[in-house]
Every structure is written in C-alpha cells, then in structure tokens.
Coordinates of C-alpha atoms and ligand atoms in Angstrom, one line a residue:
M51 CA 97.6 -95.4 82.0
Q52 CA 99.9 -94.0 79.4
K53 CA 97.5 -91.2 78.7
K54 CA 98.1 -89.7 82.1
F55 CA 101.8 -89.7 81.9
K56 CA 102.0 -86.2 80.5
Q57 CA 100.2 -84.7 83.5
G58 CA 102.3 -82.1 85.2
K59 CA 105.0 -82.3 82.6
K60 CA 106.2 -79.7 80.3
L61 CA 105.2 -80.8 76.8
A62 CA 108.0 -81.2 74.3
K63 CA 107.8 -81.6 70.5
F64 CA 110.0 -82.9 67.7
I65 CA 110.4 -80.8 64.6
I66 CA 111.6 -83.1 61.9
R67 CA 112.8 -82.1 58.4
G68 CA 112.3 -85.3 56.4
A69 CA 113.5 -86.9 53.2
K70 CA 117.1 -87.4 54.4
K71 CA 118.8 -90.7 53.9
L72 CA 120.2 -92.2 57.2
K73 CA 123.6 -93.7 57.1
G74 CA 126.0 -94.9 59.7
E75 CA 126.5 -97.1 62.8
L76 CA 124.7 -97.2 66.2
K77 CA 125.2 -99.0 69.5
I78 CA 122.1 -100.3 71.1
N79 CA 121.2 -99.8 74.8
G80 CA 120.1 -102.2 77.5
A81 CA 116.5 -103.4 77.0
K82 CA 113.8 -101.4 78.8
N83 CA 111.6 -104.5 79.2
A84 CA 114.5 -106.5 80.8
A85 CA 115.8 -103.6 83.0
L86 CA 112.3 -102.9 84.5
P87 CA 111.6 -106.3 85.9
I88 CA 115.2 -106.8 87.0
I89 CA 115.1 -103.6 89.0
A90 CA 111.9 -104.9 90.5
A91 CA 113.5 -108.3 91.3
C92 CA 116.1 -106.5 93.4
L93 CA 113.4 -106.4 96.1
L94 CA 114.1 -110.1 96.5
V95 CA 117.8 -109.9 97.0
K96 CA 119.7 -109.5 100.3
G97 CA 122.5 -106.9 99.8
E98 CA 123.7 -104.5 97.2
V99 CA 122.9 -105.4 93.6
Q100 CA 125.0 -103.8 90.8
L101 CA 123.4 -103.5 87.4
K102 CA 125.0 -102.4 84.2
R103 CA 123.6 -101.1 80.9
I104 CA 120.5 -99.5 82.4
P105 CA 118.8 -97.4 79.7
D106 CA 118.4 -93.7 80.5
I107 CA 114.6 -93.5 79.8
S108 CA 111.7 -92.2 81.8
D109 CA 110.1 -95.6 82.5
V110 CA 113.3 -96.6 84.3
K111 CA 113.1 -93.4 86.4
V112 CA 109.6 -94.2 87.4
M113 CA 110.7 -97.7 88.5
I114 CA 113.5 -96.2 90.5
N115 CA 111.1 -93.8 92.2
L116 CA 108.8 -96.6 92.9
L117 CA 111.5 -98.7 94.7
E118 CA 112.7 -95.6 96.5
A119 CA 109.1 -94.9 97.7
L120 CA 109.1 -98.4 99.2
G121 CA 112.3 -97.6 101.0
A122 CA 115.1 -98.9 98.7
K123 CA 118.4 -97.1 98.4
I124 CA 119.4 -96.6 94.8
E125 CA 122.5 -94.9 93.3
T126 CA 123.0 -94.3 89.6
F127 CA 126.1 -93.5 87.7
Q128 CA 125.9 -93.2 83.9
D129 CA 124.4 -96.5 82.8
E130 CA 125.2 -98.3 86.1
M131 CA 123.0 -98.7 89.2
I132 CA 123.4 -100.0 92.7
I133 CA 120.2 -101.1 94.5
N134 CA 119.9 -102.0 98.1
A135 CA 116.4 -103.0 99.0
A136 CA 117.3 -104.1 102.6
S137 CA 115.4 -101.1 104.1
V138 CA 112.2 -101.7 102.2
N139 CA 109.5 -102.1 104.9
T140 CA 106.2 -101.8 103.1
A141 CA 104.4 -104.0 100.7
K142 CA 102.0 -101.2 99.7
A143 CA 102.9 -99.6 96.4
P144 CA 101.8 -95.9 95.9
Y145 CA 99.1 -95.3 93.2
E146 CA 100.8 -92.1 92.0
L147 CA 103.8 -94.0 90.7
V148 CA 102.2 -97.3 89.7
K149 CA 99.7 -95.6 87.4
K150 CA 102.5 -94.1 85.3
I151 CA 103.9 -97.4 83.8
H152 CA 102.3 -100.8 83.3
A153 CA 105.6 -102.5 84.2
S154 CA 105.3 -101.2 87.8
F155 CA 103.0 -104.2 88.3
D156 CA 106.2 -106.3 88.2
I157 CA 106.7 -105.5 91.9
A158 CA 103.6 -107.5 92.9
G159 CA 105.4 -110.9 92.6
P160 CA 108.6 -109.8 94.5
L161 CA 106.5 -108.0 97.3
L162 CA 104.3 -111.1 97.8
S163 CA 107.3 -113.3 97.9
R164 CA 109.2 -111.1 100.4
F165 CA 106.4 -109.9 102.7
K166 CA 103.8 -112.6 102.1
E167 CA 101.5 -109.8 101.1
A168 CA 101.3 -107.1 98.5
Q169 CA 99.0 -104.2 97.8
V170 CA 99.5 -102.9 94.3
P171 CA 97.2 -100.6 92.3
L172 CA 95.8 -102.2 89.2
P173 CA 97.5 -101.0 86.0
G174 CA 94.2 -100.3 84.4
G175 CA 93.5 -99.8 80.7
C176 CA 95.9 -98.2 78.4
V177 CA 96.1 -96.8 74.9
I178 CA 97.3 -100.0 73.2
G179 CA 94.4 -102.1 74.6
G180 CA 93.0 -103.7 77.8
R181 CA 95.7 -104.9 80.1
A182 CA 94.1 -107.7 82.1
V183 CA 95.9 -109.2 85.2
N184 CA 93.9 -112.5 85.5
L185 CA 96.9 -114.6 84.6
H186 CA 99.0 -112.9 87.3
I187 CA 96.2 -113.6 89.8
D188 CA 96.0 -117.3 88.7
A189 CA 99.7 -117.6 89.3
F190 CA 99.6 -116.1 92.8
R191 CA 96.7 -118.2 93.8
A192 CA 98.4 -121.4 92.5
L193 CA 101.3 -120.5 94.8
G194 CA 98.9 -120.4 97.8
A195 CA 98.1 -116.7 98.0
S196 CA 94.6 -115.3 98.4
V197 CA 93.9 -112.4 96.0
V198 CA 91.2 -109.8 96.0
L199 CA 90.6 -106.8 93.8
E200 CA 89.0 -103.9 95.6
H201 CA 89.1 -100.1 95.3
G202 CA 91.4 -100.4 92.2
L203 CA 93.9 -102.4 94.2
L204 CA 95.2 -105.9 93.9
K205 CA 95.6 -107.2 97.4
T206 CA 97.3 -110.5 97.9
R207 CA 98.5 -112.4 100.9
A208 CA 99.7 -115.9 101.9
K209 CA 100.7 -117.7 105.1
K210 CA 103.4 -119.4 103.0
I211 CA 104.3 -119.4 99.3
K212 CA 104.2 -123.0 98.2
G213 CA 105.6 -124.3 95.0
N214 CA 102.9 -125.6 92.6
K215 CA 102.1 -126.1 88.9
I216 CA 101.2 -122.9 87.1
Y217 CA 99.6 -123.4 83.7
F218 CA 99.1 -120.2 81.7
K219 CA 96.2 -120.6 79.3
K220 CA 97.6 -117.6 77.3
I221 CA 101.2 -116.6 76.9
S222 CA 101.9 -113.5 79.0
V223 CA 105.3 -111.8 79.4
G224 CA 104.2 -109.9 82.6
A225 CA 102.5 -112.9 84.2
T226 CA 105.5 -115.2 83.5
K227 CA 107.8 -112.6 85.1
N228 CA 105.6 -112.2 88.2
A229 CA 105.1 -116.0 88.6
L230 CA 108.9 -116.5 88.4
M231 CA 109.6 -113.8 91.0
A232 CA 106.9 -115.0 93.3
A233 CA 108.2 -118.6 93.1
V234 CA 112.0 -118.3 93.5
L235 CA 111.8 -118.2 97.4
A236 CA 108.8 -120.5 97.7
S237 CA 109.0 -123.8 99.6
G238 CA 109.1 -126.6 97.2
T239 CA 109.1 -126.8 93.4
T240 CA 107.1 -124.7 90.9
I241 CA 106.5 -125.6 87.3
I242 CA 105.5 -122.8 84.9
E243 CA 103.8 -124.2 81.8
N244 CA 103.3 -122.1 78.6
A245 CA 105.8 -119.6 79.8
A246 CA 106.7 -116.5 77.7
L247 CA 109.9 -117.0 75.8
E248 CA 110.8 -113.3 75.2
P249 CA 114.5 -112.6 75.6
E250 CA 113.6 -110.1 78.4
V251 CA 111.9 -112.9 80.4
V252 CA 115.0 -115.0 79.8
D253 CA 117.2 -112.1 81.1
L254 CA 115.2 -111.8 84.2
A255 CA 115.5 -115.6 84.8
N256 CA 119.2 -115.4 84.2
F257 CA 119.5 -112.5 86.7
L258 CA 117.6 -114.5 89.3
K259 CA 119.9 -117.5 88.7
Q260 CA 123.0 -115.3 89.2
C261 CA 121.4 -114.4 92.6
G262 CA 121.2 -118.1 93.6
S263 CA 117.7 -119.1 92.3
K264 CA 117.4 -122.6 91.0
I265 CA 115.6 -122.2 87.7
Y266 CA 115.7 -124.9 85.0
G267 CA 114.3 -124.7 81.4
I268 CA 115.0 -121.0 81.0
G269 CA 114.0 -119.9 77.5
T270 CA 111.6 -122.9 77.1
P271 CA 107.8 -123.1 77.5
E272 CA 108.3 -125.1 80.7
M273 CA 110.4 -123.6 83.6
K274 CA 111.0 -125.5 86.8
I275 CA 111.9 -123.5 89.9
E276 CA 113.2 -125.1 93.1
G277 CA 112.6 -122.6 95.9
V278 CA 115.7 -121.4 97.8
P279 CA 115.6 -119.7 101.3
E280 CA 117.3 -116.5 100.1
L281 CA 118.9 -114.7 97.2
H282 CA 122.3 -113.0 97.2
P283 CA 123.6 -110.3 94.8
P284 CA 125.3 -111.6 91.7
I285 CA 129.0 -111.9 92.1
E286 CA 129.6 -109.6 89.2
S287 CA 127.7 -106.6 88.1
Y288 CA 124.7 -107.9 86.0
K289 CA 124.6 -106.6 82.5
I290 CA 121.1 -106.1 80.9
I291 CA 120.6 -107.6 77.4
S292 CA 120.3 -105.4 74.4
D293 CA 117.1 -103.8 73.4
R294 CA 115.8 -105.7 70.4
I295 CA 112.9 -103.3 69.9
E296 CA 115.3 -100.3 69.9
A297 CA 117.5 -102.1 67.4
G298 CA 114.5 -102.9 65.2
T299 CA 113.4 -99.3 65.3
Y300 CA 116.7 -98.0 64.0
L301 CA 116.9 -100.7 61.3
L302 CA 113.4 -99.6 60.1
A303 CA 114.4 -95.9 60.3
A304 CA 117.3 -96.5 57.9
L305 CA 115.1 -98.5 55.6
I306 CA 112.2 -96.0 55.4
T307 CA 114.8 -93.2 54.5
R308 CA 116.3 -95.5 51.8
G309 CA 119.6 -95.5 53.7
E310 CA 122.0 -98.0 55.3
I311 CA 122.9 -98.8 58.8
K312 CA 125.0 -101.1 61.0
I313 CA 123.6 -101.8 64.5
N314 CA 126.2 -103.0 67.0
S315 CA 125.7 -104.8 70.4
I316 CA 122.7 -106.8 69.3
D317 CA 122.3 -110.5 68.9
P318 CA 120.6 -111.0 65.5
K319 CA 118.8 -114.0 66.8
F320 CA 116.6 -111.7 68.9
L321 CA 115.3 -110.1 65.7
E322 CA 115.0 -113.1 63.4
A323 CA 111.3 -112.6 62.8
L324 CA 111.9 -109.0 61.7
L325 CA 115.0 -109.8 59.6
K326 CA 113.3 -112.6 57.7
N327 CA 110.4 -110.3 56.8
L328 CA 112.8 -107.6 55.7
E329 CA 114.5 -110.1 53.4
A330 CA 111.1 -111.1 52.1
A331 CA 110.6 -107.4 51.4
N332 CA 113.7 -107.4 49.1
Q333 CA 116.1 -105.8 51.7
K334 CA 119.7 -106.7 52.1
I335 CA 120.5 -107.9 55.7
E336 CA 123.9 -109.0 57.1
R337 CA 123.9 -110.8 60.4
G338 CA 127.2 -110.5 62.4
D339 CA 128.1 -112.1 65.7
D340 CA 126.8 -109.1 67.6
S341 CA 125.6 -106.8 64.9
I342 CA 123.1 -106.4 62.1
S343 CA 123.5 -104.4 58.9
L344 CA 120.8 -103.3 56.5
K345 CA 121.1 -101.7 53.1
F346 CA 118.0 -100.3 51.3
Q347 CA 117.1 -102.0 48.0
N348 CA 114.5 -100.7 45.7
P349 CA 111.6 -101.5 45.8
I350 CA 110.4 -102.4 49.3
L351 CA 108.1 -105.4 48.6
P352 CA 104.7 -105.8 50.4
L353 CA 104.4 -108.2 53.3
E354 CA 101.8 -110.2 55.2
V355 CA 102.7 -110.3 58.9
T356 CA 101.0 -111.5 62.0
T357 CA 102.2 -110.4 65.5
M358 CA 102.9 -113.3 67.8
P359 CA 104.6 -114.0 71.1
Y360 CA 108.4 -114.5 70.8
P361 CA 109.9 -115.9 68.6
G362 CA 107.1 -114.6 66.4
F363 CA 106.9 -111.1 65.0
P364 CA 106.9 -108.7 68.0
T365 CA 103.8 -106.5 68.5
D366 CA 106.2 -103.7 69.6
L367 CA 107.5 -103.5 66.1
Q368 CA 104.1 -103.6 64.4
P369 CA 103.5 -99.8 64.2
L370 CA 107.1 -99.3 62.9
L371 CA 106.8 -102.0 60.2
T372 CA 103.3 -100.8 59.2
T373 CA 104.8 -97.3 58.7
V374 CA 107.6 -98.6 56.5
L375 CA 105.1 -100.6 54.4
T376 CA 103.2 -97.4 53.6
L377 CA 106.0 -97.0 51.0
A378 CA 106.1 -100.6 49.7
K379 CA 105.3 -101.4 46.1
G380 CA 101.9 -103.1 46.5
T381 CA 99.5 -104.0 49.3
S382 CA 100.5 -105.4 52.7
I383 CA 98.4 -106.9 55.4
I384 CA 99.3 -106.8 59.1
E385 CA 97.4 -108.7 61.7
E386 CA 97.7 -107.6 65.4
T387 CA 97.0 -110.5 67.7
I388 CA 98.5 -109.4 71.0
F389 CA 96.8 -106.1 71.9
D390 CA 93.3 -105.0 70.9
A391 CA 93.9 -101.3 70.3
R392 CA 97.4 -101.0 68.8
F393 CA 96.4 -99.2 65.6
N394 CA 96.0 -95.9 67.4
Y395 CA 98.6 -94.1 65.1
I396 CA 96.9 -95.0 61.8
D397 CA 94.9 -91.8 61.6
E398 CA 98.1 -89.8 62.1
L399 CA 99.8 -91.7 59.3
R400 CA 96.8 -91.1 57.0
R401 CA 97.3 -87.4 57.7
M402 CA 100.8 -87.8 56.3
G403 CA 99.5 -89.3 53.1
A404 CA 99.5 -93.1 53.9
N405 CA 96.8 -95.3 52.3
I406 CA 95.7 -97.6 55.1
L407 CA 92.4 -99.4 55.9
V408 CA 91.8 -100.9 59.3
K409 CA 89.4 -103.8 59.8
N410 CA 89.2 -105.3 63.3
K411 CA 92.6 -107.0 63.9
H412 CA 93.9 -106.2 60.4
V413 CA 95.4 -103.3 58.5
L414 CA 95.6 -103.2 54.8
I415 CA 98.4 -100.9 53.6
T416 CA 98.6 -99.9 50.0
G417 CA 102.0 -98.3 49.3
V418 CA 102.3 -94.7 48.1
E419 CA 105.2 -92.9 46.4
S420 CA 106.0 -90.8 49.5
L421 CA 104.6 -89.3 52.7
T422 CA 104.2 -85.6 53.4
G423 CA 105.2 -83.8 56.6
A424 CA 102.3 -82.9 59.0
P425 CA 101.7 -82.0 62.6
V426 CA 100.9 -85.3 64.4
E427 CA 100.6 -86.6 68.0
A428 CA 102.4 -89.5 69.5
P429 CA 99.8 -91.9 71.1
D430 CA 102.3 -94.2 72.9
I431 CA 105.9 -95.3 72.9
R432 CA 106.2 -97.4 69.7
A433 CA 103.5 -95.6 67.8
G434 CA 105.3 -92.4 68.7
A435 CA 108.5 -93.8 67.3
A436 CA 106.6 -95.0 64.2
L437 CA 105.5 -91.4 63.6
V438 CA 109.2 -90.3 63.9
L439 CA 110.0 -92.8 61.1
A440 CA 107.2 -91.5 58.9
A441 CA 108.4 -87.9 59.5
L442 CA 112.0 -88.9 58.6
S443 CA 110.9 -90.2 55.2
A444 CA 108.3 -87.5 54.5
Q445 CA 108.7 -84.5 52.2
G446 CA 108.8 -81.3 54.2
E447 CA 108.5 -80.7 57.9
S448 CA 106.6 -82.6 60.6
E449 CA 105.9 -81.6 64.1
I450 CA 105.4 -84.5 66.6
S451 CA 103.8 -83.6 69.9
N452 CA 103.5 -85.8 73.1
I453 CA 107.1 -87.0 72.7
E454 CA 107.2 -87.8 76.4
F455 CA 105.8 -91.1 75.3
I456 CA 108.8 -91.7 73.1
D457 CA 111.1 -90.7 75.9
R458 CA 109.6 -93.5 78.0
G459 CA 111.3 -96.1 75.9
Y460 CA 114.0 -94.5 73.8
E461 CA 117.2 -93.0 75.1
Q462 CA 118.0 -89.8 73.2
I463 CA 116.3 -90.9 70.0
E464 CA 116.9 -87.6 68.3
K465 CA 120.6 -87.6 69.1
K466 CA 121.0 -91.1 67.7
L467 CA 119.0 -90.4 64.6
N468 CA 120.8 -87.1 64.0
S469 CA 124.2 -88.9 64.2
L470 CA 123.0 -90.8 61.2
G471 CA 122.1 -87.7 59.2
A472 CA 118.5 -86.9 60.4
E473 CA 117.4 -83.4 61.1
I474 CA 115.4 -83.5 64.3
R475 CA 115.0 -80.6 66.8
R476 CA 113.4 -81.0 70.3
I477 CA 111.5 -77.9 71.3
Ligands
EPZ13 C1 105.1 -106.7 77.8 O1 103.9 -106.2 78.2 C2 105.9 -105.5 77.3 N1 106.1 -104.6 78.4 C3 105.2 -104.8 76.2 O2 106.0 -103.8 75.7 C4 105.0 -105.8 75.0 O3 104.2 -105.2 74.0 C5 104.2 -107.1 75.6 O4 105.0 -107.6 76.7 C6 104.1 -108.2 74.5 O5 105.3 -108.5 74.0 C7 107.0 -104.8 79.3 O6 107.8 -105.8 79.3 C8 107.2 -103.8 80.4 P1 101.6 -109.5 78.1 P2 102.9 -107.2 79.1 O7 101.3 -109.8 79.6 O8 103.8 -108.0 80.0 C9 96.9 -110.2 77.8 C10 106.6 -101.6 74.9 O9 106.2 -100.8 74.1 N2 96.9 -110.6 79.2 O10 102.4 -110.5 77.4 O11 101.9 -106.3 79.7 C11 97.1 -108.7 77.6 O12 95.9 -108.0 77.8 C12 105.6 -102.5 75.6 O13 107.7 -101.7 75.3 C13 95.8 -111.2 79.8 O14 94.8 -111.4 79.1 O15 102.3 -108.1 78.0 C14 97.6 -108.7 76.2 O16 96.6 -108.6 75.3 C15 104.2 -102.1 75.6 N3 95.8 -111.5 81.1 C16 98.4 -110.0 76.1 O17 97.9 -110.8 77.1 C17 96.9 -111.2 81.9 O18 96.9 -111.5 83.1 C18 99.9 -109.9 76.2 O19 100.2 -109.2 77.4 C19 98.1 -110.6 81.3 C20 98.0 -110.3 79.9

C-alpha cells in the first residue's frame, strides 16, 4: 500500500548535512494514530464535531478526502477541524483513497454500524509486512454481520448489530478500534476481550464516551460497551492526545547527535518502555508532568529489546532505536514481534556504515564509531525517519529520497529539527 503512495506526486528529497549536535525544546503534535480513527468515528456522530490538535500530515489529508468522498462536510483551520457527517449517504469507500493508507480501514466499523453495511477495499500488503484483517472480520461477525471478501473488497452487512462477546486471539490496534466503533450503537452489551491498550485506542474510546457512548474498562484488556441509540458531538472541542512516536523520534534524534532536548506536551507514561531502555543505555532522562528531557551521556550502552503491544516497546520506534544503537559501545539485539517485514531500512543503514546482521525476527547491531553520509531511500514512515536520524549523526552529506513517506506521519520534521540546530534542506 505504502509503495503506491508516491504515484502521481512530485518526488521530494532531504539533503542533510550531518554531525551537528541538536539542542533545544520542542512541542509535540496530536497523534496521527489517534486522529485518524477519531476522524473516522465522526461518521457515527449526529451533528458537527469539533476536533483540536489535528496534525498537519498527509495521512490525515487522505482521511479527510475519504470522508468527503463519502459525503461529509469538513472544514479545517490551523490544527482544528469541524466535521459534519450528516450528509454521508454511501457505505462504499472508494479504492483510490483507501489504498493510500492502512488506517482508512478504520471506516469499516463506523459504516457498518451506521448503514448496517459497508464495502471497503482491503488494505492489502504493505512494506512493513502482511496486514491481515481476520480479527476485524471476527469482530464484525460476532456482532451479527455477515462478511465476504471478494474482488479485493470486504463486504459486510447485518440486519441488526447485536452486542456480543468478542475475544481477540491476538492483540490488534486496528481490530480493537473497529470493534469498538461497530459496537457503540449496537443493541445490547458487547465485551471486547484482549483489547489493545495503546494510548491511541484509549483516546478513541474517550472520544466516543464524550459523544455519549457507554464504554467501561477503557485502557484495560476487557472493555464493556453498552449500546446507545445515537451519538452526539462532544460538548467541547475534542483535543487529540500527543503523538508518543513523534516525541520518541525527537528524543532519539537528540541522542544520536550527542545533544540534549526537552520535549513538551507529552505524558512521559506513554513512553515509559523507551525511557527505561534509554536509561539502561546510560542516558540521562528527566520526566516532568507533561515533558521529557534527555541529555546525551557517553557512551551509549548496547541494549536487548523486543517489540511488544503497549505498554511494551513500540514497533513504531524500532527502526529509530536500531539506528541509534549503530553507535552504541557493544552489540545490541532487537527482536521485532509485531510486523514481519520491518527491517526494510537495514540495507540503507549499512550503506551509511552501520554494522548490522538480520536473522529472521532479530537484528544484531555492533556499534561503530560513526556513520557516513550517503544517498538513501525512505521505505516507509518510521524507517524514513530513522534514516533522517542516521543522516543527522553521519559525517558529511546525505540525500534521502521518497520523503513523502516521512510526510505521512511527521509534521514539518525538517523545520522542527532545524530549530534544534540540524541542517536539512527539502528539495
Ligand atoms: C497500528 O496499525 C498503527 N497504525 C501502526 O502504526 C502500528 O505500528 C501498529 O498499530 C502496532 O502498534 C495506526 O494506528 C494507523 P495491528 P494496525 O492491527 O492497527 C496482525 C505507523 O508507523 N493482525 O495492531 O494495522 C498484523 O498483521 C504505523 O504509525 C492480524 O493478524 O496494527 C500485525 O502483524 C504503521 N489480523 C499485528 O497484528 C488482523 O485482523 C499488529 O497489527 C489485524 C492485525
């Protein structure tokens, strides 16, 4: 899916002059992975929903286009958005938009709930690994819907959405979100067992609660949802939570350049798995009420890290941590357990001088003195950001192509990094 994103776009590149220490403060944006399902959830709400702290990234633009294509009216002003989905009159999502981002599958649950049917193109494979939808299908079926997959489409319909028990045999962020959105207007009670605990899932549940849903056990593995007849807009404009992955990216950017940083507007709890590991790597971390500070300490010690669902170490930070560990004193081991193809950037890091071995789900990283600038290609959002980090630390100049991937998830990454002392040009 991600591979096709660049079609029809003018390709941009970053030219990065490396080996410059980053120093300063940054404010973090609203979270991409919370904003996307919350925008989709507006399909369920009667009236105008006001959202705040929407990140200005291309994945959000695709989600806006998708809702507009279904008939919603959307106005945006700076980081605020007003969505009125009253005029949506189709449950068929257009392939051209859905194929661009995996998160567009988030509309399946709301469409099924609202129209008692939905026709959504399958998200298909993607550069970070297979993206199955079996758990989404299990959830829809449990709620009384029939589901067929044909001609690349998921087609689902139900006479009535009925509350039921949904047990996920594997933790899935996307399936938990779709199950929740499909269940809030169901008749009767739904129990979701083995629900994902990611802060972005919690934010979606909190948004739905503000709209009148009855959801209990938010942030626990078992959520109980008592169906209500309709949802209303939140009384106040709903503010999206901070992007923990963006925050982690900038912390790691400061670390790899041997610098120091204070990240504001971020709850340190969201990043505890990263912060603990950074402390184990000999780094100095200060947790504030709504901020995190990091100061580089020599040396960066090697780590052994396994990616896990929240509150474990996030797969989205795996490429970024691996990149930092290329400069650690010793050998680190990273195990990726969430996606099956998330080492797609390793060859590019090797071209910059990293010493890395890949074996199935593991990478073995032996630290080197420094990386060297090279022309490299961003393979996806987080791997693209990881290459930016490598280039920031590297001796000489790097050219990163395919940066459209990075723009999918990071708002003005070069502007933020340059404000800390980086030298990045977009051409
Ligand atoms: C979300 O993807 C995020 N995307 C991803 O962020 C993140 O990497 C991922 O969760 C894990 O934290 C959004 O929120 C938009 P999953 P999602 O369903 O929902 C398998 C980024 O860079 N699975 O938890 O697609 C699946 O194949 C991104 O911001 C099934 O087997 O993740 C994967 O291996 C990329 N069957 C694993 O579960 C299913 O029905 C986790 O997927 C669904 C998933």
